[in-house]
Coordinates of C-alpha atoms in Angstrom, one line a residue:
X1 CA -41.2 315.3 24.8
X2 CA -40.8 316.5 21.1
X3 CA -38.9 314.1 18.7
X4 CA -36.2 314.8 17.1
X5 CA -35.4 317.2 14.5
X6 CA -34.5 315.5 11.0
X7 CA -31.8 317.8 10.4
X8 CA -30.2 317.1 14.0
X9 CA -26.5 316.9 13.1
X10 CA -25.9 314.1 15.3
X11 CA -28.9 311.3 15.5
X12 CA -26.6 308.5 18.0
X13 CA -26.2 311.5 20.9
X14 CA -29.7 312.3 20.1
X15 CA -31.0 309.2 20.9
X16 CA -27.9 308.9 23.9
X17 CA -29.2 311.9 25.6
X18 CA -33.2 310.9 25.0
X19 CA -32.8 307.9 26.7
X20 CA -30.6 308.4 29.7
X21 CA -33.9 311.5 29.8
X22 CA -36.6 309.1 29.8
X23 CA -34.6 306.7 32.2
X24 CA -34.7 310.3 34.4
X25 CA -38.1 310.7 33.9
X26 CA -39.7 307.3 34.0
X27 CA -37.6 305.5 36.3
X28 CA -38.1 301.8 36.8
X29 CA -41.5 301.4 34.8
X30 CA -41.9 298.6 32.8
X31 CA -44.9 296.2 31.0
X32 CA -47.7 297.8 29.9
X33 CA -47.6 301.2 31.7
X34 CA -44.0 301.8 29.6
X35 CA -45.5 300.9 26.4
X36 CA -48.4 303.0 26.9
X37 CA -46.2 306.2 27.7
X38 CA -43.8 305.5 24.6
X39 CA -46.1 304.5 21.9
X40 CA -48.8 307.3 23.1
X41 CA -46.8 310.4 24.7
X42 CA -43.1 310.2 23.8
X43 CA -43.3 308.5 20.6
X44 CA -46.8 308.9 18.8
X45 CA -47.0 307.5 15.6
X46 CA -43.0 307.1 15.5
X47 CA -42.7 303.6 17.7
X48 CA -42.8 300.0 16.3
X49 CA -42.6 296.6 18.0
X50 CA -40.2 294.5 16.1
X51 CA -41.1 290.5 16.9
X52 CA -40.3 287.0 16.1
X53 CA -43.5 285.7 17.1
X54 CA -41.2 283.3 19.0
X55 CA -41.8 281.1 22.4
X56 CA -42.6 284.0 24.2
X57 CA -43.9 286.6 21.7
X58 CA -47.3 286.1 22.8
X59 CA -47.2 288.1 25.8
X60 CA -45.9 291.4 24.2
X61 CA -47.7 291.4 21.6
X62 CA -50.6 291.2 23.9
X63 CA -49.4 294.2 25.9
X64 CA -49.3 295.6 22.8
X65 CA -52.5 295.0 21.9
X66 CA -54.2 296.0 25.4
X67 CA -52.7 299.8 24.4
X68 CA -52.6 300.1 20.9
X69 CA -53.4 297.7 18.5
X70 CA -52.4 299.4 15.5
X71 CA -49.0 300.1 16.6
X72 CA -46.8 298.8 13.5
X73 CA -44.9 295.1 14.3
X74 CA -42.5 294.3 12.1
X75 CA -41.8 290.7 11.5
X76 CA -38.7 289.5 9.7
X77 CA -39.6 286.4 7.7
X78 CA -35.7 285.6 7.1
X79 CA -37.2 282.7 4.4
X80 CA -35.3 280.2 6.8
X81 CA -39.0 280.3 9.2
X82 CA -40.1 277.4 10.9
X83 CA -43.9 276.5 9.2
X84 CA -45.3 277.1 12.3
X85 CA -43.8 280.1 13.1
X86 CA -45.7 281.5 10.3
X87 CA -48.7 279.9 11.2
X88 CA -47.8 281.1 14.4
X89 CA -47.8 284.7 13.8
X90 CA -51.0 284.5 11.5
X91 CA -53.4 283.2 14.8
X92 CA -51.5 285.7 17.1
X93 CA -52.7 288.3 14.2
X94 CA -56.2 287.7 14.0
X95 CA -56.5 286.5 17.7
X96 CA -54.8 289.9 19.3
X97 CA -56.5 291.9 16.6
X98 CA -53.5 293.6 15.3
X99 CA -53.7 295.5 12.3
X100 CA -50.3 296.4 11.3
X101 CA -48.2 293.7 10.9
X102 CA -45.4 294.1 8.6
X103 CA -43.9 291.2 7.0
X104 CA -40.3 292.2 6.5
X105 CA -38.4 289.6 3.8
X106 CA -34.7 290.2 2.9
X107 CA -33.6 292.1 -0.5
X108 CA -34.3 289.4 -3.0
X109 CA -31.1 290.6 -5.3
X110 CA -29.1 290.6 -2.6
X111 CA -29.8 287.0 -1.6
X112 CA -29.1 286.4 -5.5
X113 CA -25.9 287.5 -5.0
X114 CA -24.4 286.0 -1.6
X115 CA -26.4 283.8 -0.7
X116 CA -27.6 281.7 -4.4
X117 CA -27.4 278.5 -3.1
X118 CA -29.1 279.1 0.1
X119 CA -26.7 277.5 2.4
X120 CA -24.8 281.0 4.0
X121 CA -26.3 280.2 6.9
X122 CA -23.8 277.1 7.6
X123 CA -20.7 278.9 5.9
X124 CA -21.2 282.0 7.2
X125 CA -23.9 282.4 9.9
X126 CA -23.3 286.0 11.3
X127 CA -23.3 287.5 7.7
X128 CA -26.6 284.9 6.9
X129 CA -28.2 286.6 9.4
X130 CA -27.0 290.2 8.4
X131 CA -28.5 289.5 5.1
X132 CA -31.7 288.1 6.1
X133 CA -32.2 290.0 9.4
X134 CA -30.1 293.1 10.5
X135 CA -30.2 294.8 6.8
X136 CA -34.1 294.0 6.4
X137 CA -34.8 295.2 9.9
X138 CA -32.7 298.7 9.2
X139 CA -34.6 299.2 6.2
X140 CA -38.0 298.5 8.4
X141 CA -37.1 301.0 10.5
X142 CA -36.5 304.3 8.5
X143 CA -39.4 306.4 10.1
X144 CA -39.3 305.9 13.4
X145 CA -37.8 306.7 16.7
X146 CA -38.1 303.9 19.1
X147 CA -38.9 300.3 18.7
X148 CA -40.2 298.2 21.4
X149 CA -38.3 294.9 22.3
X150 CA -39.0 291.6 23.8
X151 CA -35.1 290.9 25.6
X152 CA -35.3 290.0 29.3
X153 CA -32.3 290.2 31.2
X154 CA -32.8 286.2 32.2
X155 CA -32.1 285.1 28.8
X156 CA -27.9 285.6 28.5
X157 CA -25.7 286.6 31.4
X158 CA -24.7 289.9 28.3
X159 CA -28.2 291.1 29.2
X160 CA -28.4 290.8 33.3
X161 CA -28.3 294.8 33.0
X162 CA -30.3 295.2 30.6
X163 CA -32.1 298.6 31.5
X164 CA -35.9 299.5 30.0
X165 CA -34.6 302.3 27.6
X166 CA -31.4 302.5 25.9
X167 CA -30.1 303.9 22.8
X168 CA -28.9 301.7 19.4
X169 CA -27.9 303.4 16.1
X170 CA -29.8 306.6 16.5
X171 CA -32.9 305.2 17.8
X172 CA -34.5 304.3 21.3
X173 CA -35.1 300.5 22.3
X174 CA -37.7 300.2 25.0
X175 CA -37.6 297.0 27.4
X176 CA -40.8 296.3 28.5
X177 CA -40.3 292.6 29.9
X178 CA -36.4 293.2 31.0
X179 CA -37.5 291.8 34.8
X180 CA -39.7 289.2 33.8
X181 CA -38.7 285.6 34.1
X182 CA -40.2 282.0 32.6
X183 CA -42.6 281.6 35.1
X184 CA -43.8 285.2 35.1
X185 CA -44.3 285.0 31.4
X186 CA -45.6 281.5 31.9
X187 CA -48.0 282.6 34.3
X188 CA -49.3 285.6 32.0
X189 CA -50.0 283.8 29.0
X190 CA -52.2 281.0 31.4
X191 CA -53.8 284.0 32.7
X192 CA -55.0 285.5 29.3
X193 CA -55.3 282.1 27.6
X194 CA -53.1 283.1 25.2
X195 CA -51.7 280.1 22.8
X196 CA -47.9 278.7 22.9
X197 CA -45.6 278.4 20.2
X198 CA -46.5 275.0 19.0
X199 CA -42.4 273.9 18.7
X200 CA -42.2 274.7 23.0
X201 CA -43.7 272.1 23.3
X202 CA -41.1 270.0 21.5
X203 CA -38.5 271.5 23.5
X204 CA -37.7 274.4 21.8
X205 CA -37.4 277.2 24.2
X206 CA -35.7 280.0 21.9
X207 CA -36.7 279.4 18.2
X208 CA -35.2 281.5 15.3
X209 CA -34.1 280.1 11.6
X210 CA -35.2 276.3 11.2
X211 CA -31.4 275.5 9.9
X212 CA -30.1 277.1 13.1
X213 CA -32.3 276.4 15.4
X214 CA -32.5 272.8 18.2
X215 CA -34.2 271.8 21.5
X216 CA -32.7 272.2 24.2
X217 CA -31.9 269.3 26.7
X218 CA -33.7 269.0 30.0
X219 CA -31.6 271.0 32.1
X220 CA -30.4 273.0 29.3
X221 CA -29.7 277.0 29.2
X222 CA -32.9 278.9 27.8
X223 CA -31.0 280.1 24.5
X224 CA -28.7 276.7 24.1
X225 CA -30.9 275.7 20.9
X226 CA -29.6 279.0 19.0
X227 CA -26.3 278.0 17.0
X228 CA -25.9 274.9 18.8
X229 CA -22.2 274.1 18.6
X230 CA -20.7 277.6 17.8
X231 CA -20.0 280.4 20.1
X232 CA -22.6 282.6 18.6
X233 CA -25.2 284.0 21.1
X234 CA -27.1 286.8 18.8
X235 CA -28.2 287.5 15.1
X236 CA -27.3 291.3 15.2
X237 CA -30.2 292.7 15.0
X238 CA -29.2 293.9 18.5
X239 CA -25.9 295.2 17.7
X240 CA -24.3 298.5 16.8
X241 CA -23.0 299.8 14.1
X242 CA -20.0 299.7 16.5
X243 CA -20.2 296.0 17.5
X244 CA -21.4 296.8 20.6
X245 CA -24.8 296.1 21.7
X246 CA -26.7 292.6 23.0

């Protein structure tokens, strides 16, 4: 299908009626097969990943790499990184072979501004991670049409419906993992002897921003680490211009 036209008056119902087309057209397909009809027919050269290089990052970004490695993955390095989440994203790099990983770091005179002391992300987490995450990752984006995701719809009851292609600001997400659960993912990275995140093994089951970011009990819900204490379930980078979004 052709892209769309940079002078389409409308880019939101664009990408609306584009992805309720490739739903159409696609169906149910997921993992590899999706990525390889969106990064190499729908979306040539107009498709990036966007990943944390998280406890389960490994896994796309090995799907990723199996079809393309050179499709763009952009990485938001907030400056609030666990050290071995960078170190982490460095051996997935040179291990998976990937050769377009963009390291994404917020506007350095904005920080300057609102966020001098370094500390936003205890007075004011959802606009710490605006700065650091959702204006970066907008920025990232200008130039392409779809990004590729890693939500599942295990992780929060807000994303038990989550389908494999949607629309967000004028753009389409594509789900490859939305039916894949902890031991599926588990079971793929054994199967390709792919490394861990070194902090799962410390119980950290969701990992983000070191300041916001704790293990989670035995027993615990997957994302119960992420903002421990607050009712916050998301940095935005999922979220609409609108509010709406997961």
């Amino acid at each position: 299908m052709a892209g769309m036209n940079a002078l389409a008056p409308d880019r939101r119902q664009w990408a609306r009626d584009h992805a309720a087309s490739l739903r159409n057209l696609y169906g149910p397909l997921e993992g590899e097969g999706l990525i390889k009809v969106m990064s190499q027919l729908e979306f040539k050269g107009r498709i990036a990943l966007v990943s944390s290089f998280g406890a389960e990052s490994a896994v796309l970004l090995h799907l990723v790499a199996k079809v393309d490695p050179s499709i763009p993955v952009i990485f938001l390095d907030t400056d609030k990184l666990f050290g071995e989440t960078l170190r982490y994203r460095d051996r997935l790099t040179k291990l998976l072979g990937l050769t377009d990983v963009r390291t994404i770091e917020p506007d350095a005179e904005a920080v300057a501004m609102r966020d001098p002391d370094g500390v936003l992300w205890r007075d004011n987490p959802d606009a710490c991670c605006r700065l650091r995450k959702v204006e970066p990752l907008a920025r990232a984006l200008q130039g392409f049409d779809a990004w590729i995701t890693g939500r599942k719809r295990f992780q929060t009851a807000e994303r038990a419906a989550l389908p494999n292609l949607e629309a967000a600001d004028g753009r389409v997400k594509v789900n490859p993992l939305i039916s894949w659960d902890s031991e599926m993912l588990e079971a793929y990275r054994t199967a390709y002897d792919l490394p861990a995140h070194p902090l799962v093994e410390d119980g950290y089951l969701s990992i983000g921003c070191m300041p916001c970011t704790d293990r989670v009990s035995e027993g615990g819900d997957y994302r119960d680490g992420r903002w421990a204490g607050s009712e916050k379930r998301e940095c935005g980078i999922h979220f609409e211009a609108d509010g709406s979004g997961i």
